[in-house]
Every structure is written in structure tokens, then in C-alpha cells.
């Protein structure tokens, strides 16, 4: 291979490696909802994470559309941002401790109060929410979002996961035991444990008795050997006499 072709091949490989590093970094800059998994029926915190992807403009508005099933959502106050919540009629009413809820969250809009409060180039902001996760294990909750920049550009995060502008999603997992405590022991298990305890003590007592018996046998054997030795010594002495 000529030197020219070798140089061209090296250049192509370096360019490919550089692009491989750049692509994941761009993908990580999408608007997302954190964490992206949550247990069905759980009361949890979700954060709408909004990075600024422009070098010459700030993000001054974000609108998030909620999927079906959210009866309510509490929001964390972000200094420098106004917050507006709109409602919609639920396709299926939600039962709560306070009764049936027929309206749920439609959208939440965060708007920067001033240019200084907007998300600057290279920055990001987390907008916290406290919600109860609807649905069942295996469901995917899709939060479509619109990101507005100070130059009037609007980025629509509403596409599929494989698109350039994917919508934020949360995967619903199986409901967990809210108490987090280990299951209580059954009466049968408790009785078995109580029965097993004396048995263990008896075993220990038996082991101690066996040890004493072995010591006694050894002492007896030593005494027998000494006695035999004494008898033999006496007989030998008589024969010499």
C-alpha cells in the first residue's frame, strides 16, 4: 500500500472515531424525565431535565404534556421561573382516599421570568415533580415536550425513541412492597424455631458429656497401664531375688 493511501486510511479512521465520540454526547443532550423507570402506583419524584443545546440562545420556556392517568402533580418551585398547570378530563376516573377524581394533569409550563433566569448555553435545569405513577408493569409513559429558545426557535420533543427528537419516557415496573419490611414469621415457623432451640442445647450438653466420658476413659487407661507396669516390676524383682 502506498504512503498516500496509508495516510488517507488513517485520516478516515480518526474521523470515524471522532464522530463516534460526538454522537453519544449529542444524544445525551435531549430533554428527558429522570428516572426513566418507576413502580406502578408508587408516589415518586420525577425531574424534567432540560439541557440547552444552542450556543447562541437560551432556553426560556418548556411545556410538558402528561400522558393519561395523572390525577395530580405537585411541582417544585424553581427560582426565576413561573409555573402554570392545565387540567383535562380523565378518560377513566381515578379513585383516591378523598373520592373519585375526574380531572387530571394535562400540561405544565415553566417560563423564565427574565433573560437572566433562562437556561444559558451549556447549562441545564431540573424541574421537579411529585406524582403517583399510573398504569401497570410494562407500560410506557410518554411526556411530550416543547422547548422554546430566546431566538423564538421551538424544538418539539415528541418523536419516537429512535428519532432525532425523541419524547421523554418513563417505563412502569412492578409495584414494590411499600413497607420495605421482611415478611412476618408464620406461627408454624415460630413454633419450629422454638422447638429447634432446646434440641440445639441438648446437642451441646451431649457433646460436653461425651467429652467428659472420653477424658475419664483416658485417665482409666493410664491407671491400668501404671498398675500393669507395677505388677510386672514386682514380679521381676522377686525373680532377681
Short mmCIF file of C-alpha atoms in Angstrom, two decimals:
data_model
loop_
_atom_site.label_atom_id
_atom_site.label_comp_id
_atom_site.label_asym_id
_atom_site.label_seq_id
_atom_site.Cartn_x
_atom_site.Cartn_y
_atom_site.Cartn_z
CA UNK A 1 0.00 0.00 0.00
CA UNK A 2 1.37 3.42 -0.94
CA UNK A 3 2.16 6.11 1.61
CA UNK A 4 -0.67 8.27 0.24
CA UNK A 5 -3.28 5.54 0.68
CA UNK A 6 -1.98 4.76 4.18
CA UNK A 7 -2.35 8.42 5.16
CA UNK A 8 -5.89 8.53 3.73
CA UNK A 9 -6.86 5.38 5.65
CA UNK A 10 -5.51 6.79 8.92
CA UNK A 11 -7.40 10.04 8.36
CA UNK A 12 -10.65 8.17 7.70
CA UNK A 13 -10.24 6.06 10.84
CA UNK A 14 -9.54 9.11 13.00
CA UNK A 15 -12.57 10.92 11.58
CA UNK A 16 -14.82 7.93 12.27
CA UNK A 17 -13.56 7.68 15.85
CA UNK A 18 -14.17 11.39 16.40
CA UNK A 19 -17.74 11.12 15.09
CA UNK A 20 -18.37 8.12 17.35
CA UNK A 21 -17.47 10.26 20.35
CA UNK A 22 -19.57 13.23 19.23
CA UNK A 23 -22.81 11.35 18.51
CA UNK A 24 -23.41 9.99 22.07
CA UNK A 25 -22.70 13.44 23.53
CA UNK A 26 -25.40 14.98 21.33
CA UNK A 27 -27.84 12.20 22.22
CA UNK A 28 -27.34 12.82 25.93
CA UNK A 29 -28.47 16.45 25.46
CA UNK A 30 -32.12 15.54 24.85
CA UNK A 31 -34.91 16.65 27.16
CA UNK A 32 -35.58 13.68 29.46
CA UNK A 33 -37.57 12.64 32.53
CA UNK A 34 -35.45 11.25 35.38
CA UNK A 35 -35.54 8.49 36.50
CA UNK A 36 -36.76 6.69 33.40
CA UNK A 37 -38.29 3.81 35.42
CA UNK A 38 -40.83 3.89 38.27
CA UNK A 39 -43.00 1.35 40.11
CA UNK A 40 -46.72 1.23 39.33
CA UNK A 41 -48.80 3.08 41.92
CA UNK A 42 -45.76 4.49 43.71
CA UNK A 43 -45.52 8.08 44.90
CA UNK A 44 -42.24 9.29 43.49
CA UNK A 45 -40.23 12.26 42.32
CA UNK A 46 -39.70 12.86 38.63
CA UNK A 47 -37.37 15.52 37.24
CA UNK A 48 -37.84 17.05 33.81
CA UNK A 49 -34.23 17.65 32.77
CA UNK A 50 -33.82 20.40 30.18
CA UNK A 51 -30.34 20.96 28.69
CA UNK A 52 -29.62 23.94 26.45
CA UNK A 53 -28.36 22.75 23.06
CA UNK A 54 -27.73 26.10 21.41
CA UNK A 55 -24.56 28.20 21.52
CA UNK A 56 -26.29 31.48 20.66
CA UNK A 57 -29.63 31.28 22.53
CA UNK A 58 -31.05 30.48 25.97
CA UNK A 59 -33.99 28.23 26.85
CA UNK A 60 -36.74 30.39 28.33
CA UNK A 61 -39.78 28.10 28.19
CA UNK A 62 -40.61 24.40 28.49
CA UNK A 63 -44.04 22.82 28.09
CA UNK A 64 -44.58 19.18 29.13
CA UNK A 65 -47.71 17.26 28.13
CA UNK A 66 -48.65 14.49 30.57
CA UNK A 67 -49.84 11.05 29.49
CA UNK A 68 -53.25 9.77 30.60
CA UNK A 69 -53.79 8.80 34.23
CA UNK A 70 -52.09 11.53 36.30
CA UNK A 71 -54.78 12.75 38.68
CA UNK A 72 -52.44 15.32 40.21
CA UNK A 73 -48.86 16.58 40.21
CA UNK A 74 -47.05 18.72 42.76
CA UNK A 75 -44.25 20.86 41.39
CA UNK A 76 -41.06 22.10 42.99
CA UNK A 77 -40.57 25.85 42.89
CA UNK A 78 -37.71 26.90 40.60
CA UNK A 79 -36.43 30.40 41.43
CA UNK A 80 -36.81 32.71 38.43
CA UNK A 81 -39.49 30.58 36.73
CA UNK A 82 -43.28 30.92 36.54
CA UNK A 83 -45.27 27.68 36.59
CA UNK A 84 -48.70 27.02 35.08
CA UNK A 85 -50.71 23.78 35.32
CA UNK A 86 -53.63 22.97 33.00
CA UNK A 87 -56.18 20.18 33.56
CA UNK A 88 -58.09 17.78 31.32
CA UNK A 89 -60.94 15.32 31.79
CA UNK A 90 -59.64 11.84 32.50
CA UNK A 91 -60.72 9.04 30.19
CA UNK A 92 -61.02 6.84 33.29
CA UNK A 93 -61.71 8.42 36.72
CA UNK A 94 -59.11 7.73 39.41
CA UNK A 95 -60.12 6.52 42.88
CA UNK A 96 -58.35 8.25 45.77
CA UNK A 97 -58.75 8.40 49.55
CA UNK A 98 -60.69 11.63 49.04
CA UNK A 99 -63.07 10.13 46.47
CA UNK A 100 -63.26 9.89 42.69
CA UNK A 101 -61.13 12.25 40.59
CA UNK A 102 -62.43 13.01 37.10
CA UNK A 103 -59.85 15.61 36.04
CA UNK A 104 -56.13 15.12 35.66
CA UNK A 105 -52.98 16.97 34.65
CA UNK A 106 -52.81 17.98 31.01
CA UNK A 107 -49.73 20.20 30.75
CA UNK A 108 -47.25 22.01 32.96
CA UNK A 109 -45.49 25.08 31.58
CA UNK A 110 -42.33 26.64 33.02
CA UNK A 111 -41.45 30.16 31.78
CA UNK A 112 -38.34 32.12 32.72
CA UNK A 113 -39.17 35.45 34.36
CA UNK A 114 -36.25 37.21 32.70
CA UNK A 115 -33.36 36.61 30.31
CA UNK A 116 -31.05 36.21 33.28
CA UNK A 117 -33.23 33.38 34.64
CA UNK A 118 -33.25 31.40 31.37
CA UNK A 119 -31.06 28.32 30.84
CA UNK A 120 -27.82 29.58 29.25
CA UNK A 121 -25.78 27.84 26.54
CA UNK A 122 -24.02 24.84 28.05
CA UNK A 123 -26.37 24.76 31.04
CA UNK A 124 -29.33 22.66 32.11
CA UNK A 125 -32.20 22.84 34.62
CA UNK A 126 -34.14 20.18 36.54
CA UNK A 127 -37.85 20.82 37.09
CA UNK A 128 -39.01 18.62 39.96
CA UNK A 129 -42.41 16.91 40.21
CA UNK A 130 -44.07 14.75 42.85
CA UNK A 131 -46.54 12.30 41.30
CA UNK A 132 -48.23 8.92 41.66
CA UNK A 133 -47.30 6.60 38.81
CA UNK A 134 -50.37 5.33 36.90
CA UNK A 135 -50.70 2.18 34.82
CA UNK A 136 -49.24 -1.28 35.26
CA UNK A 137 -45.90 -3.01 34.84
CA UNK A 138 -44.81 -2.97 31.20
CA UNK A 139 -46.49 0.34 30.34
CA UNK A 140 -44.52 3.25 28.89
CA UNK A 141 -45.48 6.77 29.95
CA UNK A 142 -44.70 9.35 27.25
CA UNK A 143 -44.18 13.01 28.20
CA UNK A 144 -44.14 15.10 25.01
CA UNK A 145 -42.25 18.37 25.47
CA UNK A 146 -41.78 21.68 23.65
CA UNK A 147 -38.55 23.61 24.29
CA UNK A 148 -38.52 27.31 23.36
CA UNK A 149 -35.35 29.35 22.88
CA UNK A 150 -34.80 33.07 23.23
CA UNK A 151 -34.40 33.34 19.42
CA UNK A 152 -38.03 32.05 19.04
CA UNK A 153 -36.92 28.59 17.92
CA UNK A 154 -39.13 25.75 19.22
CA UNK A 155 -37.80 22.19 19.46
CA UNK A 156 -40.54 19.55 19.63
CA UNK A 157 -39.52 16.54 21.71
CA UNK A 158 -42.43 14.42 20.55
CA UNK A 159 -40.89 11.72 18.34
CA UNK A 160 -40.17 8.02 18.74
CA UNK A 161 -37.17 6.81 20.76
CA UNK A 162 -35.10 6.32 17.59
CA UNK A 163 -35.88 9.78 16.17
CA UNK A 164 -33.75 12.91 16.35
CA UNK A 165 -36.18 14.50 18.83
CA UNK A 166 -37.49 11.63 21.00
CA UNK A 167 -40.18 12.30 23.58
CA UNK A 168 -39.18 11.71 27.21
CA UNK A 169 -40.49 8.39 28.54
CA UNK A 170 -40.79 6.50 31.83
CA UNK A 171 -41.10 2.70 31.91
CA UNK A 172 -43.52 1.37 34.55
CA UNK A 173 -42.20 -1.52 36.64
CA UNK A 174 -43.95 -3.93 39.03
CA UNK A 175 -45.26 -2.45 42.27
CA UNK A 176 -42.94 -2.92 45.25
CA UNK A 177 -43.78 -3.61 48.90
CA UNK A 178 -44.18 -0.06 50.19
CA UNK A 179 -43.25 -1.01 53.78
CA UNK A 180 -39.93 -2.47 52.68
CA UNK A 181 -40.11 -4.82 55.69
CA UNK A 182 -39.42 -8.52 55.57
CA UNK A 183 -42.50 -10.78 55.72
CA UNK A 184 -43.61 -11.61 59.27
CA UNK A 185 -42.83 -15.12 60.52
CA UNK A 186 -45.79 -17.53 60.48
CA UNK A 187 -46.93 -19.26 63.72
CA UNK A 188 -45.68 -22.57 62.36
CA UNK A 189 -42.25 -21.12 61.66
CA UNK A 190 -42.14 -19.54 65.10
CA UNK A 191 -43.07 -22.87 66.77
CA UNK A 192 -40.44 -24.70 64.70
CA UNK A 193 -37.79 -22.22 65.80
CA UNK A 194 -38.83 -22.60 69.46
CA UNK A 195 -38.69 -26.38 69.17
CA UNK A 196 -35.30 -26.30 67.47
CA UNK A 197 -33.67 -24.26 70.24
CA UNK A 198 -33.86 -26.90 73.05
CA UNK A 199 -32.65 -29.52 70.60
CA UNK A 200 -29.56 -27.45 69.95
CA UNK A 201 -29.00 -27.11 73.69
CA UNK A 202 -29.38 -30.85 74.17
CA UNK A 203 -26.84 -31.42 71.48
CA UNK A 204 -24.39 -29.11 73.21
CA UNK A 205 -24.99 -30.89 76.56
CA UNK A 206 -24.46 -34.27 74.86
CA UNK A 207 -21.21 -33.02 73.39
CA UNK A 208 -19.97 -31.92 76.83
CA UNK A 209 -20.92 -35.30 78.37
CA UNK A 210 -19.15 -37.19 75.60
CA UNK A 211 -16.03 -35.10 76.18
CA UNK A 212 -16.01 -35.90 79.90
CA UNK A 213 -16.50 -39.62 79.20
CA UNK A 214 -13.53 -39.65 76.82
CA UNK A 215 -11.32 -37.94 79.41
CA UNK A 216 -12.40 -40.50 82.03
CA UNK A 217 -11.52 -43.39 79.71
CA UNK A 218 -8.08 -41.94 79.03
CA UNK A 219 -7.40 -41.49 82.76
CA UNK A 220 -8.61 -45.05 83.43
CA UNK A 221 -6.39 -46.45 80.68
CA UNK A 222 -3.37 -44.62 82.07
CA UNK A 223 -4.13 -46.02 85.54
CA UNK A 224 -4.39 -49.53 84.13
CA UNK A 225 -1.04 -49.18 82.34
CA UNK A 226 0.60 -47.92 85.55
CA UNK A 227 -0.89 -50.84 87.50
CA UNK A 228 0.27 -53.43 84.98
CA UNK A 229 3.71 -51.88 84.95
CA UNK A 230 3.82 -52.05 88.76
CA UNK A 231 2.83 -55.74 88.85
CA UNK A 232 5.42 -56.64 86.23
CA UNK A 233 8.10 -54.70 88.12
CA UNK A 234 7.23 -56.61 91.34
CA UNK A 235 7.46 -59.99 89.65
CA UNK A 236 10.78 -59.06 88.07
CA UNK A 237 12.16 -58.00 91.46
CA UNK A 238 11.15 -61.35 93.02
CA UNK A 239 12.75 -63.31 90.21
CA UNK A 240 16.04 -61.42 90.66
CA UNK A 241 15.96 -62.11 94.34
#
